[in-house]
Amino acid sequence: HADIAMYNAKHDGRNDYRFFNHDMQLRTARVLALENAMHQALERNEFYLQYQPQLSIKDHRVIGVEALLRWKHPELGMISPAEFIPLAENSGQIIAIGTWVIRTAVNQLKRWLDSGLPPMVMAVNLSAIQFKHPDLPGLVSSILEQAQLAPEYLELELTEGVAMGDPVHAIGIMDDLHSRGVRMSIDDFGTGYSSLSYLKKFNIYKLKIDQSFVRDIATDADDSAIVSAIIQLAHSLGFITIAEGVETEAQREFLLKQGCDELQGYLFSRPLMAQDTEQFIKLNQQQTDLG
Ligand code: C2E
Ligand code: MG
Ligand code: MG
Ligand code: MG
């Protein structure tokens, strides 16, 4: 049976469609259910943020946290951002959700700083649609003003694909955000197609080396060569570097030798609830103060 289906899938486009039809129906049903559920998710408080610490490679001090969006639906359970963010982008709901993320993250950092936690940056992911929306720079400024947080505490993460999709337009938006004092970084760097002549014009602060390169740096000669090249390129353009997805001591040692500036990954911490983040930062402060 399976052999015949495989044979048909290879040799007949129409059967190919039938073969996958049932899967496609299931997928479509899930997409529709999620899209429907998302309409009420904000007002029902089903979204929350976790925070993943980012550490300086030199002394392991926490220099910032990345806000990561979580959705817990009462019946469907935890839904990964990798699944629901593309749907939120398609339906346009990403604007409302993304605004909630920026406001919640900014207010959280303000409370932490007011309560005496050491200075650090709040990194927030932006989707393509948010980035291109003409209201974004004004929105960001007004959220910061309302929270009374200085703009240099906020860092907006933009994927390489989004920045390079329309680089001339992106340069204009980055310049606007930069003039307002907000920092920008390029997320998942190395997975898209970067034009170096545009990269050097980007008003960014940091390149985030994608975790797919970090995973095998200790064992794969190609990946280790790519990562050291990215670090050198970033530094020569005046950007700092952070490695994502750092899970092992061997990866940390390699990144230290190559001159990477910052680290983020399970080796130090998973994304944490706000209260646990606070505890992590306090403990980290005590440890790094001791030297
Ligand atoms: P990202 O921005 O590249 O975030 C890093 C992802 O890697 C997070 O997955 C994080 O939990 C995971 N991670 C961190 N350290 C490690 C590690 O050591 N090993 C492994 N295997 N994974 C690690 P998460 O939270 O599932 O988020 C996935 C993606 O969803 C993010 O990738 C980002 O593109 C998107 N996302 C998350 N929150 C938001 C948001 O508020 N707005 C937008 N537009 N996108 C978001
Ligand atoms: Mg990110
Ligand atoms: Mg990333
Ligand atoms: Mg990613």
Tab-separated table of C-alpha atoms and ligand atoms in Angstrom:
chain	number	residue	atom	x	y	z
A	1	HIS	CA	0.000	0.000	0.000
A	2	ALA	CA	2.604	2.469	1.147
A	3	ASP	CA	4.820	1.538	-1.791
A	4	ILE	CA	2.031	2.283	-4.252
A	5	ALA	CA	1.283	5.597	-2.570
A	6	MET	CA	4.975	6.539	-2.700
A	7	TYR	CA	5.132	5.512	-6.362
A	8	ASN	CA	2.109	7.621	-7.214
A	9	ALA	CA	3.374	10.552	-5.218
A	10	LYS	CA	6.523	10.536	-7.313
A	11	HIS	CA	4.910	10.012	-10.679
A	12	ASP	CA	1.533	11.700	-10.587
A	13	GLY	CA	0.961	15.203	-9.321
A	14	ARG	CA	-2.760	14.643	-8.728
A	15	ASN	CA	-2.235	11.582	-6.548
A	16	ASP	CA	0.449	13.507	-4.726
A	17	TYR	CA	-2.256	15.958	-3.683
A	18	ARG	CA	-4.651	13.196	-2.546
A	19	PHE	CA	-1.909	11.479	-0.590
A	20	PHE	CA	-1.416	14.545	1.623
A	21	ASN	CA	-5.022	15.702	1.636
A	22	HIS	CA	-5.933	14.332	5.060
A	23	ASP	CA	-2.884	15.931	6.695
A	24	MET	CA	-3.711	19.202	5.053
A	25	GLN	CA	-7.252	19.116	6.424
A	26	LEU	CA	-5.992	18.519	9.951
A	27	ARG	CA	-3.491	21.331	9.594
A	28	THR	CA	-6.103	23.721	8.285
A	29	ALA	CA	-8.472	22.870	11.151
A	30	ARG	CA	-5.734	23.635	13.688
A	31	VAL	CA	-4.822	26.903	11.967
A	32	LEU	CA	-8.461	28.001	11.989
A	33	ALA	CA	-8.875	27.029	15.653
A	34	LEU	CA	-5.747	28.966	16.630
A	35	GLU	CA	-6.669	32.013	14.563
A	36	ASN	CA	-10.097	32.089	16.202
A	37	ALA	CA	-8.736	31.573	19.690
A	38	MET	CA	-6.158	34.320	19.191
A	39	HIS	CA	-8.874	36.979	18.828
A	40	GLN	CA	-9.672	36.667	22.539
A	41	ALA	CA	-6.262	35.647	23.833
A	42	LEU	CA	-5.121	39.178	24.722
A	43	GLU	CA	-8.231	40.182	26.669
A	44	ARG	CA	-8.334	36.781	28.387
A	45	ASN	CA	-4.733	37.253	29.557
A	46	GLU	CA	-3.537	34.074	27.890
A	47	PHE	CA	-0.280	35.687	26.787
A	48	TYR	CA	2.680	36.181	29.078
A	49	LEU	CA	6.386	36.847	28.726
A	50	GLN	CA	9.384	34.852	29.796
A	51	TYR	CA	12.834	36.391	29.983
A	52	GLN	CA	16.127	34.773	29.008
A	53	PRO	CA	19.312	36.251	30.500
A	54	GLN	CA	22.118	37.462	28.240
A	55	LEU	CA	25.586	37.409	29.801
A	56	SER	CA	28.845	39.191	29.149
A	57	ILE	CA	31.390	36.570	28.054
A	58	LYS	CA	34.190	38.159	30.111
A	59	ASP	CA	32.702	38.099	33.596
A	60	HIS	CA	29.350	36.315	33.097
A	61	ARG	CA	27.470	39.347	34.336
A	62	VAL	CA	23.873	39.672	33.114
A	63	ILE	CA	23.817	42.557	30.633
A	64	GLY	CA	20.244	42.074	29.463
A	65	VAL	CA	17.300	39.770	28.985
A	66	GLU	CA	15.339	38.788	25.886
A	67	ALA	CA	11.551	38.855	26.241
A	68	LEU	CA	9.968	35.739	24.710
A	69	LEU	CA	6.236	35.547	24.145
A	70	ARG	CA	4.222	32.608	25.507
A	71	TRP	CA	0.628	31.625	24.814
A	72	LYS	CA	-1.242	29.208	27.045
A	73	HIS	CA	-4.674	28.389	25.725
A	74	PRO	CA	-7.076	26.864	28.304
A	75	GLU	CA	-7.897	23.817	26.127
A	76	LEU	CA	-5.148	23.672	23.518
A	77	GLY	CA	-2.370	24.146	26.071
A	78	MET	CA	0.995	25.772	25.338
A	79	ILE	CA	1.353	26.942	21.767
A	80	SER	CA	4.835	27.690	20.461
A	81	PRO	CA	5.572	31.182	19.117
A	82	ALA	CA	7.045	29.462	16.071
A	83	GLU	CA	3.502	28.234	15.363
A	84	PHE	CA	1.300	31.172	16.357
A	85	ILE	CA	3.404	34.199	15.373
A	86	PRO	CA	3.195	33.453	11.631
A	87	LEU	CA	-0.600	33.143	12.039
A	88	ALA	CA	-0.755	36.419	13.962
A	89	GLU	CA	1.212	38.050	11.153
A	90	ASN	CA	-1.186	36.734	8.502
A	91	SER	CA	-4.260	37.896	10.378
A	92	GLY	CA	-2.796	41.288	11.316
A	93	GLN	CA	-3.197	40.556	15.034
A	94	ILE	CA	0.570	40.759	15.449
A	95	ILE	CA	0.248	44.557	15.729
A	96	ALA	CA	-1.938	44.397	18.866
A	97	ILE	CA	-0.021	41.456	20.318
A	98	GLY	CA	3.370	42.983	19.504
A	99	THR	CA	2.363	46.298	21.088
A	100	TRP	CA	1.352	44.406	24.233
A	101	VAL	CA	4.774	42.670	24.217
A	102	ILE	CA	6.738	45.937	23.953
A	103	ARG	CA	4.647	47.635	26.660
A	104	THR	CA	4.778	44.655	29.048
A	105	ALA	CA	8.540	44.180	28.599
A	106	VAL	CA	9.300	47.904	29.023
A	107	ASN	CA	7.126	48.167	32.151
A	108	GLN	CA	8.755	45.059	33.622
A	109	LEU	CA	12.262	46.427	33.127
A	110	LYS	CA	11.246	49.755	34.628
A	111	ARG	CA	9.945	47.967	37.766
A	112	TRP	CA	13.154	45.920	38.016
A	113	LEU	CA	15.381	48.985	37.722
A	114	ASP	CA	13.238	50.897	40.237
A	115	SER	CA	13.521	48.000	42.677
A	116	GLY	CA	17.321	48.207	42.538
A	117	LEU	CA	18.337	45.573	39.996
A	118	PRO	CA	21.527	46.509	38.109
A	119	PRO	CA	21.240	48.323	34.754
A	120	MET	CA	20.482	45.965	31.879
A	121	VAL	CA	18.832	45.970	28.489
A	122	MET	CA	15.422	44.547	27.539
A	123	ALA	CA	15.532	42.908	24.107
A	124	VAL	CA	12.189	42.537	22.302
A	125	ASN	CA	11.571	40.635	19.056
A	126	LEU	CA	9.844	42.495	16.232
A	127	SER	CA	7.990	40.815	13.414
A	128	ALA	CA	8.266	42.065	9.834
A	129	ILE	CA	4.799	43.608	9.919
A	130	GLN	CA	5.494	45.535	13.112
A	131	PHE	CA	8.816	46.785	11.790
A	132	LYS	CA	7.275	48.082	8.564
A	133	HIS	CA	4.287	49.685	10.251
A	134	PRO	CA	4.648	53.483	9.966
A	135	ASP	CA	3.458	53.993	13.573
A	136	LEU	CA	6.233	51.844	15.113
A	137	PRO	CA	8.807	54.535	15.972
A	138	GLY	CA	6.187	56.809	17.544
A	139	LEU	CA	4.624	53.906	19.407
A	140	VAL	CA	7.975	52.842	20.851
A	141	SER	CA	8.755	56.383	21.972
A	142	SER	CA	5.379	56.808	23.631
A	143	ILE	CA	5.614	53.467	25.484
A	144	LEU	CA	9.052	54.475	26.790
A	145	GLU	CA	7.817	57.912	27.782
A	146	GLN	CA	4.795	56.514	29.613
A	147	ALA	CA	7.035	54.114	31.497
A	148	GLN	CA	9.638	56.837	32.077
A	149	LEU	CA	12.358	54.511	30.874
A	150	ALA	CA	15.374	55.871	28.980
A	151	PRO	CA	15.321	54.578	25.367
A	152	GLU	CA	18.791	53.013	25.501
A	153	TYR	CA	17.367	50.321	27.805
A	154	LEU	CA	15.292	48.933	24.942
A	155	GLU	CA	16.762	46.825	22.162
A	156	LEU	CA	14.621	45.746	19.218
A	157	GLU	CA	15.536	42.469	17.524
A	158	LEU	CA	14.927	42.204	13.826
A	159	THR	CA	15.686	39.056	11.835
A	160	GLU	CA	18.213	39.220	9.036
A	161	GLY	CA	15.509	38.234	6.549
A	162	VAL	CA	13.295	41.183	7.504
A	163	ALA	CA	16.148	43.693	7.454
A	164	MET	CA	17.481	42.496	4.101
A	165	GLY	CA	14.070	41.999	2.451
A	166	ASP	CA	13.848	45.713	1.677
A	167	PRO	CA	17.164	47.090	2.954
A	168	VAL	CA	16.727	50.689	1.791
A	169	HIS	CA	13.412	50.982	3.621
A	170	ALA	CA	14.921	49.194	6.633
A	171	ILE	CA	17.788	51.715	6.807
A	172	GLY	CA	15.255	54.557	7.088
A	173	ILE	CA	13.336	52.887	9.920
A	174	MET	CA	16.546	51.983	11.757
A	175	ASP	CA	17.776	55.565	11.470
A	176	ASP	CA	14.481	56.826	12.891
A	177	LEU	CA	14.595	54.406	15.838
A	178	HIS	CA	18.283	55.157	16.376
A	179	SER	CA	17.593	58.897	16.497
A	180	ARG	CA	15.066	58.178	19.254
A	181	GLY	CA	17.826	56.450	21.233
A	182	VAL	CA	16.562	52.869	20.840
A	183	ARG	CA	19.066	50.106	20.074
A	184	MET	CA	18.570	47.560	17.302
A	185	SER	CA	20.064	44.131	16.726
A	186	ILE	CA	19.931	41.608	13.896
A	187	ASP	CA	18.531	38.269	15.068
A	188	ASP	CA	19.293	34.822	13.613
A	189	PHE	CA	22.255	36.271	11.724
A	190	GLY	CA	23.744	33.931	9.136
A	191	THR	CA	20.502	32.232	8.122
A	192	GLY	CA	19.418	34.813	5.543
A	193	TYR	CA	21.180	36.502	2.680
A	194	SER	CA	23.024	39.557	3.829
A	195	SER	CA	24.329	42.161	1.477
A	196	LEU	CA	27.441	43.499	3.154
A	197	SER	CA	27.073	46.892	1.510
A	198	TYR	CA	23.712	47.269	3.266
A	199	LEU	CA	24.791	45.649	6.501
A	200	LYS	CA	27.389	48.371	7.030
A	201	LYS	CA	24.694	51.037	6.604
A	202	PHE	CA	22.413	49.477	9.217
A	203	ASN	CA	22.231	51.576	12.356
A	204	ILE	CA	22.463	48.527	14.595
A	205	TYR	CA	24.287	47.681	17.747
A	206	LYS	CA	24.553	43.924	17.818
A	207	LEU	CA	24.551	40.796	15.628
A	208	LYS	CA	22.964	37.709	17.135
A	209	ILE	CA	24.690	34.612	15.735
A	210	ASP	CA	22.015	32.047	14.916
A	211	GLN	CA	21.909	28.977	17.104
A	212	SER	CA	22.103	26.636	14.107
A	213	PHE	CA	25.785	27.644	13.720
A	214	VAL	CA	26.492	27.593	17.440
A	215	ARG	CA	25.187	24.031	17.902
A	216	ASP	CA	28.185	22.279	16.309
A	217	ILE	CA	30.970	24.873	16.651
A	218	ALA	CA	33.009	22.620	18.897
A	219	THR	CA	32.966	19.716	16.412
A	220	ASP	CA	32.157	20.990	12.907
A	221	ALA	CA	34.975	22.801	11.102
A	222	ASP	CA	32.589	24.637	8.743
A	223	ASP	CA	30.385	25.952	11.531
A	224	SER	CA	33.358	27.060	13.607
A	225	ALA	CA	34.807	28.878	10.585
A	226	ILE	CA	31.459	30.582	9.907
A	227	VAL	CA	31.090	31.712	13.510
A	228	SER	CA	34.591	33.190	13.715
A	229	ALA	CA	34.043	34.934	10.381
A	230	ILE	CA	30.751	36.445	11.628
A	231	ILE	CA	32.454	37.708	14.804
A	232	GLN	CA	35.281	39.333	12.836
A	233	LEU	CA	32.887	40.832	10.298
A	234	ALA	CA	30.672	42.264	13.053
A	235	HIS	CA	33.605	43.803	14.905
A	236	SER	CA	35.075	45.327	11.766
A	237	LEU	CA	31.687	46.997	11.117
A	238	GLY	CA	31.524	48.238	14.713
A	239	PHE	CA	28.850	45.821	15.975
A	240	ILE	CA	29.062	43.623	19.029
A	241	THR	CA	28.150	39.924	18.870
A	242	ILE	CA	26.022	37.595	20.933
A	243	ALA	CA	25.795	33.838	20.412
A	244	GLU	CA	22.352	32.267	20.815
A	245	GLY	CA	21.651	28.697	21.884
A	246	VAL	CA	24.829	28.193	23.903
A	247	GLU	CA	24.336	24.865	25.675
A	248	THR	CA	27.797	23.471	26.408
A	249	GLU	CA	31.049	24.459	28.050
A	250	ALA	CA	32.915	23.569	24.829
A	251	GLN	CA	30.806	26.065	22.883
A	252	ARG	CA	31.440	28.759	25.503
A	253	GLU	CA	35.205	28.190	25.357
A	254	PHE	CA	35.265	28.379	21.570
A	255	LEU	CA	33.242	31.614	21.576
A	256	LEU	CA	35.507	33.140	24.219
A	257	LYS	CA	38.610	32.317	22.143
A	258	GLN	CA	37.020	33.823	19.035
A	259	GLY	CA	36.254	37.100	20.798
A	260	CYS	CA	32.452	36.831	20.913
A	261	ASP	CA	31.072	39.449	23.343
A	262	GLU	CA	27.942	37.940	24.879
A	263	LEU	CA	26.221	34.616	25.433
A	264	GLN	CA	22.629	33.434	25.667
A	265	GLY	CA	21.503	29.850	26.100
A	266	TYR	CA	20.522	26.931	28.281
A	267	LEU	CA	24.100	26.643	29.621
A	268	PHE	CA	23.250	29.687	31.748
A	269	SER	CA	19.481	29.778	31.831
A	270	ARG	CA	16.317	28.836	30.000
A	271	PRO	CA	13.733	31.564	29.492
A	272	LEU	CA	12.287	32.266	32.971
A	273	MET	CA	9.127	33.646	34.519
A	274	ALA	CA	9.534	37.244	35.743
A	275	GLN	CA	10.020	36.310	39.414
A	276	ASP	CA	12.629	33.657	38.605
A	277	THR	CA	14.402	36.117	36.295
A	278	GLU	CA	14.661	38.548	39.188
A	279	GLN	CA	16.130	35.836	41.426
A	280	PHE	CA	18.580	34.809	38.707
A	281	ILE	CA	19.783	38.394	38.283
A	282	LYS	CA	20.176	38.962	42.026
A	283	LEU	CA	22.194	35.771	42.446
A	284	ASN	CA	24.257	36.626	39.366
A	285	GLN	CA	24.981	40.074	40.820
A	286	GLN	CA	26.217	38.577	44.099
A	287	GLN	CA	28.403	36.044	42.292
A	288	THR	CA	29.936	38.498	39.836
A	289	ASP	CA	30.504	41.093	42.594
A	290	LEU	CA	32.585	38.473	44.415
A	291	GLY	CA	34.629	38.181	41.199
B	1	C2E	P1	14.527	33.946	18.721
B	1	C2E	O1	14.196	35.367	18.883
B	1	C2E	O2	15.712	33.598	17.904
B	1	C2E	O3	14.637	33.386	20.204
B	1	C2E	C1	15.506	32.363	20.603
B	1	C2E	C2	14.792	31.045	20.730
B	1	C2E	O4	15.740	30.045	21.092
B	1	C2E	C3	13.728	31.007	21.830
B	1	C2E	O5	12.709	30.093	21.415
B	1	C2E	C4	14.506	30.419	23.014
B	1	C2E	O6	13.670	29.807	23.977
B	1	C2E	C5	15.370	29.417	22.301
B	1	C2E	N1	16.612	29.112	23.030
B	1	C2E	C6	17.309	29.919	23.844
B	1	C2E	N2	18.431	29.308	24.301
B	1	C2E	C7	18.443	28.082	23.757
B	1	C2E	C8	19.361	26.962	23.845
B	1	C2E	O7	20.382	26.992	24.518
B	1	C2E	N3	19.035	25.863	23.098
B	1	C2E	C9	17.906	25.808	22.333
B	1	C2E	N4	17.683	24.677	21.649
B	1	C2E	N5	17.030	26.836	22.220
B	1	C2E	C10	17.294	27.955	22.921
B	1	C2E	P2	11.169	30.452	21.557
B	1	C2E	O8	10.926	31.158	22.848
B	1	C2E	O9	10.403	29.209	21.269
B	1	C2E	O10	10.933	31.498	20.401
B	1	C2E	C11	11.051	31.133	19.053
B	1	C2E	C12	10.992	32.335	18.150
B	1	C2E	O11	9.703	32.950	18.213
B	1	C2E	C13	11.972	33.446	18.522
B	1	C2E	O12	13.269	33.141	18.074
B	1	C2E	C14	11.341	34.618	17.827
B	1	C2E	O13	11.676	34.610	16.459
B	1	C2E	C15	9.862	34.315	17.962
B	1	C2E	N6	9.322	35.123	19.080
B	1	C2E	C16	9.304	34.876	20.404
B	1	C2E	N7	8.711	35.884	21.091
B	1	C2E	C17	8.351	36.807	20.167
B	1	C2E	C18	7.688	38.091	20.217
B	1	C2E	O14	7.361	38.630	21.281
B	1	C2E	N8	7.475	38.728	19.022
B	1	C2E	C19	7.875	38.192	17.825
B	1	C2E	N9	7.616	38.875	16.692
B	1	C2E	N10	8.509	37.000	17.734
B	1	C2E	C20	8.747	36.318	18.893
B	2	MG	MG	15.246	37.013	19.289
B	3	MG	MG	17.375	34.199	17.285
B	4	MG	MG	15.286	31.935	15.987
